[in-house]
Coordinates of C-alpha atoms and ligand atoms in Angstrom, one line a residue:
X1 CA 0.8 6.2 32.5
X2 CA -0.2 2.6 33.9
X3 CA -1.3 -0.1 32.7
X4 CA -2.8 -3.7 33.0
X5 CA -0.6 -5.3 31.7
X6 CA 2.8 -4.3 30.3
X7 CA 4.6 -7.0 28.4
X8 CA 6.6 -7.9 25.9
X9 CA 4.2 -9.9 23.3
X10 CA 0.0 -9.4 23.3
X11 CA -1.5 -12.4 21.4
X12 CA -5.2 -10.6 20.3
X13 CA -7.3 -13.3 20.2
X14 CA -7.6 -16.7 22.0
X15 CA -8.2 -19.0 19.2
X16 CA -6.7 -22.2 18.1
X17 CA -4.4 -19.6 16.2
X18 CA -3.4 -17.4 19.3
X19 CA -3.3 -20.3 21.6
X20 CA -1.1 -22.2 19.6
X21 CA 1.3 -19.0 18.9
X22 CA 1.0 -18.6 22.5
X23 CA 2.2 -22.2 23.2
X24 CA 5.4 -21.5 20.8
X25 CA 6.2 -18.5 22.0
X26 CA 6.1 -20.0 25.8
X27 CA 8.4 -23.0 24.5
X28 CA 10.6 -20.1 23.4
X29 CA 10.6 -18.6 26.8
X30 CA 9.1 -14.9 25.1
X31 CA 6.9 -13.7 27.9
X32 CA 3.3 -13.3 26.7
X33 CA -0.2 -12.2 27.4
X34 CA -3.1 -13.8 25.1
X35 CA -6.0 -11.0 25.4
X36 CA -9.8 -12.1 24.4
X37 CA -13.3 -10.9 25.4
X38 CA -14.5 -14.2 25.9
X39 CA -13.4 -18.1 26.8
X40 CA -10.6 -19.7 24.5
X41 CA -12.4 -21.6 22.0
X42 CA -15.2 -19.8 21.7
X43 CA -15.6 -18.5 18.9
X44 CA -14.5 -20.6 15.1
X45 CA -12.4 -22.7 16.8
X46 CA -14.3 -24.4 19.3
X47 CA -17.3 -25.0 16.7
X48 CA -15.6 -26.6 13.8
X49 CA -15.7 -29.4 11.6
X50 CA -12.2 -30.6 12.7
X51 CA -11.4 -32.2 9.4
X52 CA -7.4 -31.6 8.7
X53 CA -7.9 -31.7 5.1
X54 CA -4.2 -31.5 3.2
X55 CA -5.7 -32.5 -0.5
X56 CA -7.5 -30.0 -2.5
X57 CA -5.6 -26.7 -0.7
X58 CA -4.0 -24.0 -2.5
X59 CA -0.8 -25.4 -3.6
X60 CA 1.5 -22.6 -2.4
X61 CA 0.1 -23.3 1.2
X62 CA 0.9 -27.5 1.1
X63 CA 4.3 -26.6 2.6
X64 CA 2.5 -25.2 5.8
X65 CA 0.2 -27.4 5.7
X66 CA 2.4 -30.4 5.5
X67 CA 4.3 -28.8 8.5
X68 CA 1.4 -28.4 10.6
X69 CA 0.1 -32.3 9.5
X70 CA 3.7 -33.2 11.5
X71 CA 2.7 -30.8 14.6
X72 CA -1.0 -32.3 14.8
X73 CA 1.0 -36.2 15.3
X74 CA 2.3 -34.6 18.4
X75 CA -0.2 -32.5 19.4
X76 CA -1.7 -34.7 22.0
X77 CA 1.7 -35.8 23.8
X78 CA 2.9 -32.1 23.8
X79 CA -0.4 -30.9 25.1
X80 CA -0.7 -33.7 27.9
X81 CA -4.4 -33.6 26.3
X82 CA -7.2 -35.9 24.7
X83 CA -7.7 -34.3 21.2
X84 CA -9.6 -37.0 19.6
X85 CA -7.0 -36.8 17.1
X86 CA -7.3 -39.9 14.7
X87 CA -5.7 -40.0 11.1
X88 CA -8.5 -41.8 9.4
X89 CA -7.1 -40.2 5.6
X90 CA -10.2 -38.3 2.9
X91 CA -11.5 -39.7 0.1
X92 CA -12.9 -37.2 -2.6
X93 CA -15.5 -38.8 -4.5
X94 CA -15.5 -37.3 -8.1
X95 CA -19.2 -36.0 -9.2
X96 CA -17.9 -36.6 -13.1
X97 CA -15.2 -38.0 -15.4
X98 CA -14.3 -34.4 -15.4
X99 CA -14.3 -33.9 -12.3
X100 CA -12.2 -37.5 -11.4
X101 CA -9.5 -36.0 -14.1
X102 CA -9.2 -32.6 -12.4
X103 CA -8.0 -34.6 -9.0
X104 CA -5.9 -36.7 -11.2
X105 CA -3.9 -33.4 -12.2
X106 CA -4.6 -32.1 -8.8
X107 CA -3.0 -35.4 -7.3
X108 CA -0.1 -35.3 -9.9
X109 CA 1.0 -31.7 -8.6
X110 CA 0.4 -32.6 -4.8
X111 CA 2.6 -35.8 -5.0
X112 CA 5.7 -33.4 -6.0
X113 CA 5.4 -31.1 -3.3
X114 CA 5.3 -34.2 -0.8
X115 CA 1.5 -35.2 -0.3
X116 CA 0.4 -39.3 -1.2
X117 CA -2.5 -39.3 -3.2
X118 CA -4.0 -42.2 -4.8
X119 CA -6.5 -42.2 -7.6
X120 CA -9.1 -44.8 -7.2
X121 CA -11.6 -46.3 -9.7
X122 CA -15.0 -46.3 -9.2
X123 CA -14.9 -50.2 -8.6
X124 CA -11.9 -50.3 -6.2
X125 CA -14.2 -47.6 -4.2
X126 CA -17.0 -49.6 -4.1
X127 CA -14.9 -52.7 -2.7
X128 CA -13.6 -50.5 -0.3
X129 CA -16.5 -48.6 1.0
X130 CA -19.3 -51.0 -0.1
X131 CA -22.3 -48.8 1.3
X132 CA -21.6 -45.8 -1.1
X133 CA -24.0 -44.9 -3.6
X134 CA -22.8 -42.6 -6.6
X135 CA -19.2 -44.0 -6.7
X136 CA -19.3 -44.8 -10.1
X137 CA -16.4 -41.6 -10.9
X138 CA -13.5 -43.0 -8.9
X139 CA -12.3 -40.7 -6.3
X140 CA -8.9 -39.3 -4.8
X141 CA -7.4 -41.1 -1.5
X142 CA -4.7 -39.8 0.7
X143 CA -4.3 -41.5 4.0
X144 CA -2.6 -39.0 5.4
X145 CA -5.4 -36.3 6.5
X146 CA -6.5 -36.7 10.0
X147 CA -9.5 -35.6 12.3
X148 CA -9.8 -33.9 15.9
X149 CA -12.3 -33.0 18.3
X150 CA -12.1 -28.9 17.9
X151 CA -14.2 -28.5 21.4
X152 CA -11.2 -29.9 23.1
X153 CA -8.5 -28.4 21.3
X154 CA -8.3 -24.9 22.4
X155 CA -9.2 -25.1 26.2
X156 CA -6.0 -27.7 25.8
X157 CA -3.7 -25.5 24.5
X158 CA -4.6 -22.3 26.6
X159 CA -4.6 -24.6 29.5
X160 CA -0.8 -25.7 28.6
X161 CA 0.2 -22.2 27.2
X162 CA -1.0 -21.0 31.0
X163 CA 1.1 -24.0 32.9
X164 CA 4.0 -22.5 30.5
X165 CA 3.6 -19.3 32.2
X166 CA 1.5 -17.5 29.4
X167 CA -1.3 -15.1 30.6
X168 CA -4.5 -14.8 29.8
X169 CA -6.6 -12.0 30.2
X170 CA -10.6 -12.9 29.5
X171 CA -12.8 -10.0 29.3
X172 CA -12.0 -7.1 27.6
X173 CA -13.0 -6.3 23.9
X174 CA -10.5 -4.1 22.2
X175 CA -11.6 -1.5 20.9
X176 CA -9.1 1.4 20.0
X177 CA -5.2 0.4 19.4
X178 CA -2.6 3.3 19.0
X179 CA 1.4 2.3 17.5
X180 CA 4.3 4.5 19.4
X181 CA 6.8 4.4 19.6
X182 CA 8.1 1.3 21.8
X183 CA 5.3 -0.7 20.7
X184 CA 1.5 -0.2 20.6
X185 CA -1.0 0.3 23.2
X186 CA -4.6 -1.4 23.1
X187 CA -7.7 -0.2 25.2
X188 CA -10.5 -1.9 26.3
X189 CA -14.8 -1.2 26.1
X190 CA -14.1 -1.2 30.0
X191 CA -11.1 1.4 29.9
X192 CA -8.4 -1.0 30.4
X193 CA -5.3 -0.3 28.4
X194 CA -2.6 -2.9 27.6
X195 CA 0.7 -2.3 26.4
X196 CA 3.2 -4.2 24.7
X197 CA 6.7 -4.3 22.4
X198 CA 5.0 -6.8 19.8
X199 CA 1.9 -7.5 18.9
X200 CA -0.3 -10.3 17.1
X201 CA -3.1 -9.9 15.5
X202 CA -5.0 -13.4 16.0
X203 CA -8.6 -12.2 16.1
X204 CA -10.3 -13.9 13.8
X205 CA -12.9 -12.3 11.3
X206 CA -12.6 -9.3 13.7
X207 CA -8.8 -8.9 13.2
X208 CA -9.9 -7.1 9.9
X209 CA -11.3 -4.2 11.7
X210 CA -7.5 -4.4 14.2
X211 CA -5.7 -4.3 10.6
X212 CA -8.0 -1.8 9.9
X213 CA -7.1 0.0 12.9
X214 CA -3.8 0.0 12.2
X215 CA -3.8 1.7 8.7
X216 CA -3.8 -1.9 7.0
X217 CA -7.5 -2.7 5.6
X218 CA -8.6 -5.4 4.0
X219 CA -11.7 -7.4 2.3
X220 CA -12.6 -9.7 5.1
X221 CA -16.0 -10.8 5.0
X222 CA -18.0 -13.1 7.2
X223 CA -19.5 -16.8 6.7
X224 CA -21.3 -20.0 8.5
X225 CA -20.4 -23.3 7.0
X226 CA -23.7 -25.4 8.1
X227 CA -22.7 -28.5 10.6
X228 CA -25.4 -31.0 11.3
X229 CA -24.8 -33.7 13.7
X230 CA -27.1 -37.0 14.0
X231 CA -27.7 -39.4 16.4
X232 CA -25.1 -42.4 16.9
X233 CA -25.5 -44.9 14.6
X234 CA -22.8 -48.2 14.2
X235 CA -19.5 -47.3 13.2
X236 CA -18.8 -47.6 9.5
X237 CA -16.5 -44.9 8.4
X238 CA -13.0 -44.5 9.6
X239 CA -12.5 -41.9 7.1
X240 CA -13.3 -38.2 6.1
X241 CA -15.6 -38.1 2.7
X242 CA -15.8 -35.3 0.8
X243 CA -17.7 -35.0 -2.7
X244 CA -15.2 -33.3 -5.0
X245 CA -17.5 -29.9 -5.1
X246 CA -17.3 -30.2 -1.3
X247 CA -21.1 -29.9 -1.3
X248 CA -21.0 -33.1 0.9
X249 CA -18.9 -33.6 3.7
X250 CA -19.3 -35.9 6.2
X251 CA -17.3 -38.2 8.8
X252 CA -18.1 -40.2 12.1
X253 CA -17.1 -39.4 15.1
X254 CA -15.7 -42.0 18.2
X255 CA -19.1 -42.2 19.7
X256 CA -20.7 -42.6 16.3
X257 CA -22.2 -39.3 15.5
X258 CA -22.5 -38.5 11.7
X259 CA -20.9 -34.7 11.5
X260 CA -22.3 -33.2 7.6
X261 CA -21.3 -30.2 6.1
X262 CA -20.9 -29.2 2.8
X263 CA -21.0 -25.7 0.7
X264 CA -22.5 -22.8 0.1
X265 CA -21.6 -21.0 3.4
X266 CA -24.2 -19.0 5.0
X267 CA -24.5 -15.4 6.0
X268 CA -23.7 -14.7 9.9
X269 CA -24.2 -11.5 12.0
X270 CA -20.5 -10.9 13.1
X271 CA -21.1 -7.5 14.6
X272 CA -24.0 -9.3 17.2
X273 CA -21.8 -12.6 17.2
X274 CA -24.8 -14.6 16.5
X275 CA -25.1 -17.0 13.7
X276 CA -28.0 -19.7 12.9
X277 CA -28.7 -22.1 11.0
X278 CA -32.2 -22.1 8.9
X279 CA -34.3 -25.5 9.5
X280 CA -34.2 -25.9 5.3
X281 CA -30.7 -25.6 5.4
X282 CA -29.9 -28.4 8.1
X283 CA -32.0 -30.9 5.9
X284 CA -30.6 -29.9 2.5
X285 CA -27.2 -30.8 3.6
X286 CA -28.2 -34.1 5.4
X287 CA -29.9 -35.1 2.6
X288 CA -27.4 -34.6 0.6
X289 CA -25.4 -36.6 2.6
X290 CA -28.1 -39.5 2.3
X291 CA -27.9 -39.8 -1.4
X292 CA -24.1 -40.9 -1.2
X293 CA -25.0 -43.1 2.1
X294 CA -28.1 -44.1 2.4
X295 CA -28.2 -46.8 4.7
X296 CA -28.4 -44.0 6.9
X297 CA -31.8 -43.1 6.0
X298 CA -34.2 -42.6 9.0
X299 CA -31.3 -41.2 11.3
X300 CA -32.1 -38.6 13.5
X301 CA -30.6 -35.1 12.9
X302 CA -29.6 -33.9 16.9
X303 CA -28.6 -30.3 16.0
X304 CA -27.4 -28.0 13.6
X305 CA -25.2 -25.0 14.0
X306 CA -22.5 -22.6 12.1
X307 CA -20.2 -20.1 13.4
X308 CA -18.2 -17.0 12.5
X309 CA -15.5 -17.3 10.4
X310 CA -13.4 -14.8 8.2
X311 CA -13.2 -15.1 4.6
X312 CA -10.6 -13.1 2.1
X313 CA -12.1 -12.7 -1.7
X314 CA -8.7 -15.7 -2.4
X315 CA -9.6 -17.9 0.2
X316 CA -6.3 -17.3 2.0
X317 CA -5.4 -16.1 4.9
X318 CA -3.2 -12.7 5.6
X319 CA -0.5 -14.1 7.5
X320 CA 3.0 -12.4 8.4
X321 CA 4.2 -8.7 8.9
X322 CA 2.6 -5.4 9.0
X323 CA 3.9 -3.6 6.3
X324 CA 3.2 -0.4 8.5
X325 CA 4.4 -1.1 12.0
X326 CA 7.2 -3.1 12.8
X327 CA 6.5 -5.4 15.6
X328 CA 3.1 -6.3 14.8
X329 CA 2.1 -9.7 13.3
X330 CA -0.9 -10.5 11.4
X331 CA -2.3 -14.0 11.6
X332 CA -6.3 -14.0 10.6
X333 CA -8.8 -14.5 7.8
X334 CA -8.1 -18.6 7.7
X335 CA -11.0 -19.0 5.2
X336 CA -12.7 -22.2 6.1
X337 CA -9.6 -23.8 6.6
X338 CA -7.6 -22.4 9.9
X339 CA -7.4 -25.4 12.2
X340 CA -5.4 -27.1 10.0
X341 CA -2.6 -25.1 9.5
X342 CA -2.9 -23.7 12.8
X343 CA 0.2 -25.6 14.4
X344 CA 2.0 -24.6 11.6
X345 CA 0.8 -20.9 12.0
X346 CA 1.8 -20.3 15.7
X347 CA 5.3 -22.2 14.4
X348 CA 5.6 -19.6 11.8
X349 CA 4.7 -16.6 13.8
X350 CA 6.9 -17.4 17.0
X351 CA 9.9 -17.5 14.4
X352 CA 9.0 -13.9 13.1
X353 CA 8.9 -13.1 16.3
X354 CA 11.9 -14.9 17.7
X355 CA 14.3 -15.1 14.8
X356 CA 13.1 -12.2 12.6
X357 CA 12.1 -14.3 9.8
X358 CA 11.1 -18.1 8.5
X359 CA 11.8 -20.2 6.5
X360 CA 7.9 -21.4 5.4
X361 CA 7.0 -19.6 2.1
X362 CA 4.0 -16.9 3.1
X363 CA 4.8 -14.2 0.4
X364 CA 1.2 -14.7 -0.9
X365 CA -0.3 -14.3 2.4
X366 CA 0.7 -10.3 3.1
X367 CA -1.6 -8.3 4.4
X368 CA -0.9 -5.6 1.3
X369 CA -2.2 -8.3 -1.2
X370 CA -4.8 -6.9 -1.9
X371 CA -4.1 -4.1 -4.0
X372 CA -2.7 -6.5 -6.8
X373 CA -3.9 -9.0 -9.0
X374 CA -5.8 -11.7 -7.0
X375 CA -5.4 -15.6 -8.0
X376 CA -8.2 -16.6 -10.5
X377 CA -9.3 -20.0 -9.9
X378 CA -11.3 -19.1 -7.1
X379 CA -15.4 -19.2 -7.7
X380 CA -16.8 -17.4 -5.0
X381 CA -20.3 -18.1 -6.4
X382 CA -20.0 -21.7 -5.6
X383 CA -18.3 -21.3 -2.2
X384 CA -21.0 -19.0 -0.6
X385 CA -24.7 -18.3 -0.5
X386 CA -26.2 -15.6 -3.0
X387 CA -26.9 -13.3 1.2
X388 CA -23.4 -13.9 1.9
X389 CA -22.1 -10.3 1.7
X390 CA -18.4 -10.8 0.1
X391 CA -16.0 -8.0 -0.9
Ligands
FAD401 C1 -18.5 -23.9 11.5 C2 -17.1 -23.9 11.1 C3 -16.5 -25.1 10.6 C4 -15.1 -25.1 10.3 N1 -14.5 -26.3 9.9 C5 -13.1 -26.3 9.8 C6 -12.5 -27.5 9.6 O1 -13.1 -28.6 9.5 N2 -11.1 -27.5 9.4 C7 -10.4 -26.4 9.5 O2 -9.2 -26.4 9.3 N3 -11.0 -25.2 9.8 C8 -12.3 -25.1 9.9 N4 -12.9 -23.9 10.2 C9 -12.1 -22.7 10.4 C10 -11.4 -22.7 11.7 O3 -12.3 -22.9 12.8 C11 -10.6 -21.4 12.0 O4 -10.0 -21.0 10.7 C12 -9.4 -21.7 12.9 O5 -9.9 -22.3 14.1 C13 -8.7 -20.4 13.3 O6 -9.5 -19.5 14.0 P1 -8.9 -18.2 14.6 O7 -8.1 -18.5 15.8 O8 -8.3 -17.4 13.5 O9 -10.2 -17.3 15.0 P2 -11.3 -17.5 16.2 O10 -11.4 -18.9 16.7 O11 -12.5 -16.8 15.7 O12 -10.6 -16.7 17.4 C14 -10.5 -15.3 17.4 C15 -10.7 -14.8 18.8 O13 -10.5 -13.4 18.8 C16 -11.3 -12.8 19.8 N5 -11.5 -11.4 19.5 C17 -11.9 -10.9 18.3 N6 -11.9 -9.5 18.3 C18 -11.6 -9.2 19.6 C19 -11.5 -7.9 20.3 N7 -11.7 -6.8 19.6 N8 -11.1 -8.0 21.6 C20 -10.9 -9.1 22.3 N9 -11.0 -10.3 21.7 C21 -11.3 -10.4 20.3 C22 -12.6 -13.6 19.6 O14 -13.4 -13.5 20.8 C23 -12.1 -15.0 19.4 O15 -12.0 -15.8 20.5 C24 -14.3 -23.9 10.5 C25 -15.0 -22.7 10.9 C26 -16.3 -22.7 11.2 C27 -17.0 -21.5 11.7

C-alpha cells in the first residue's frame, strides 16, 4: 500500500501548538510532517487575545508556564520574526475586599513556586494608573506577564519549522485514523492516507473527536471568548488589565487599538467552523470596559469577533501520552489559555518524543482523567454562557 506521505512523526494540527512542537522536533533533527485542512493559524491561534497571563493559572501548571514565559523572551530571535512580543506585566484589579484577599493568598502561593507578585493598595493604583475608575480594592501586579500579536505568530513558526525542513501538508481534513502495528495510518475526506511511527494529536477542539477515534474519549466542549477591538486612541496603557472575575480584560496594542474581552464565553458552531459574535454582546463587554476607563468614552468599536476553542469540564488541557497506543501524543483542549504555554507545550512534547519522558510535571493533564474525581474550584457557571453546551 502507498501513501502520501510516510514519515516518522505526523503533527495533526497546525496551530501555535503543532507549529511550535513542529519547531522542537526540527531543532531535534526528528523528521516531521505537520498535517491541517487549512492555513497555520487559522483557526484559535491566529484569533486570540495574545495576553501571556502567568497569575491566576492553575497552580500545578505555573511550572509550564513559567518555562514557556522563558521560551516567549526568545521567541522572536529564534523565529527570525516580528511577534509584537512586549512584556508590559497584568494588573488584576480586585472587585471587593474579598476578592483583593483571595489574590493576596493567591500571590502568597505563586511567589513559592517562582512567580513575583505584588499586592497593591487601592491608592498606590490610582498613583500608578491615574485614569482608572473603581480602584478603590487594590489589585495584584506581576511584571512579568507579557503580550504578542497572535496573527503573526503561527505563520512565523510554520514558516521557520518549514526552513528547518518540517513539512506541511494544507488540505486534507482527517477523518478516519486506524493504529497498527508500526504506527497509525490517517485518511483524508479526499482519500489521501498518511502514515507515520508517531503521532500528535495537536488539533484543537477537534482533537477530541482524534482521541475519540483512538479509543480515548473525552468531555471537550466548544466556546468563543468575545474580542472587541476600537479605534486607535493615544497610548496610555503599557500593561494587560484584568478585573479579578476576568469579566473585563483589556490592553492596547502598538498602534493604539483597545483589544476587550472578558467572560462568559459564548456558544460557537464547531462542526460548521463558524462562530459570531451577537451585536449586544460586543457592547456589553466594551462597556464594561468603560466603567473602569472611562476616558475612553465615545471610542469607536471597529469589530468584534470570537473563535473556536476547546474547553475540558477542569479547565485544563489533556496533554501527554495515550494510555492506549504507544507512540501517539495528545496535546489539545488548552481551555482559554493555550498560547501561553504553548512554547512550553511543543518543549514538552518533543522530549516525550525524543527522550521518552520529561521532566515538567503533567500527571494532571492525562488524557484518562476523566474517569476520576475532577478539581473543585472550578465554576463553570461563571466561565461560560447559560447556551454554551459543556459536558
Ligand atoms: C478568541 C480567543 C481568544 C483567546 N485568547 C487567548 C489568550 O489571550 N491567551 C492564551 O494563552 N490563549 C488564548 N486563547 C486560546 C489559544 O488560542 C489556544 O489555546 C492556543 O492557540 C492553542 O491552540 P491549538 O493549537 O491547540 O488549536 P488551534 O489553533 O485550533 O489549531 C488546531 C488546528 O487543527 C486543525 N484540525 C483540526 N481537526 C483537523 C482534522 N480532522 N484534519 C485536519 N486538520 C484539523 C485545525 O484546522 C486547526 O488549524 C484564545 C482562544 C480564542 C478562540
Amino acid at each position: 500500500m502507498s501513501f502520501d506521505v510516510d514519515t516518522d512523526v505526523i503533527v495533526l494540527g497546525a496551530g501555535s501548538v503543532g507549529c511550535f512542537t513542529a519547531l522542537c522536533l526540527r531543532e531535534r533533527g526528528i523528521a516531521v510532517t505537520v498535517l491541517d485542512q487549512g492555513r497555520p493559524g487559522q483557526q484559535s491561534s491566529g484569533v486570540n487575545m495574545g495576553s501571556l497571563r502567568l497569575q491566576g493559572r492553575y497552580l500545578g501548571q505555573l511550572p509550564l508556564a513559567l518555562r514557556s514565559q522563558e521560551l516567549w523572551e526568545q521567541a522572536e530571535e529564534r523565529l527570525g520574526a516580528r511577534l509584537d512580543y512586549h512584556r508590559g506585566g497584568l494588573l488584576y484589579v480586585a472587585t471587593s475586599d474579598d476578592e483583593l484577599q483571595r489574590l493576596e493568598k493567591m500571590a502568597r502561593t505563586e511567589a513559592e513556586l517562582g512567580l513575583q507578585t505584588d499586592i497593591m493598595d487601592g491608592a498606590a493604583m490610582h498613583a500608578r494608573w491615574p485614569w482608572m475608575a473603581h480602584w478603590e480594592h487594590g489589585g495584584s501586579w506581576s511584571p512579568q506577564s507579557a503580550t504578542v500579536n497572535s496573527r503573526l505568530v503561527t505563520p512565523a513558526l510554520a514558516r521557520k519549522a518549514e526552513a528547518l525542513g518540517a513539512e506541511f501538508v494544507i488540505g486534507p481534513e482527517i477523518v478516519a485514523l486506524e493504529p497498527v502495528d508500526e504506527g497509525v495510518i490517517l485518511t483524508a475526506r479526499d482519500g489521501r492516507r498518511f502514515r507515520c511511527r508517531r503521532l500528535v494529536n495537536a488539533a484543537g477542539f477537534w482533537a477530541g473527536r482524534v482521541a475519540e477515534m483512538l479509543g480515548e474519549p473525552v468531555p471537550i466542549f466548544a466556546a468563543g471568548p468575545v474580542q472587541v477591538v476600537s479605534e486607535p486612541v493615544p497610548h496610555f496603557l503599557d500593561a494587560m488589565i484584568y478585573t479579578s472575575d476576568s469579566k473585563v480584560i483589556f490592553r492596547q496594542t502598538r498602534r493604539g487599538n483597545m483589544l476587550v474581552a472578558g467572560h462568559p464565553r459564548i456558544p460557537v458552531d464547531a462542526v460548521a467552523r463558524r462562530s459570531r459574535v451577537p451585536a449586544g454582546k460586543t457592547l456589553r463587554n466594551f462597556r464594561r470596559m468603560l466603567r473602569l476607563a472611562p476616558h475612553l468614552e465615545g471610542t469607536t468599536i471597529l469589530r468584534s469577533w470570537t473563535g473556536i476553542e476547546g474547553y475540558l469540564p477542569d479547565m485544563l488541557p489533556v496533554l501527554g501520552e495515550s494510555r492506549r497506543h504507544s507512540g501517539v501524543i495528545h496535546a489539545f483542549g488548552f481551555s482559554g489559555h493555550g498560547l501561553q504555554i504553548a512554547t512550553g507545550v511543543g518543549e514538552v512534547v518533543a522530549d516525550l518524543l525524543s527522550e521518552g519522558g520529561t521532566q515538567m510535571p503533567i500527571a494532571d493533564f492525562a488524557v484518562d482523567r476523566f474517569s476520576g474525581k475532577l478539581r473543585d474550584d472550578v465554576d463553570l457557571r461563571h466561565e461560560f454562557e447559560d447556551d454554551v453546551k459543556h459536558a
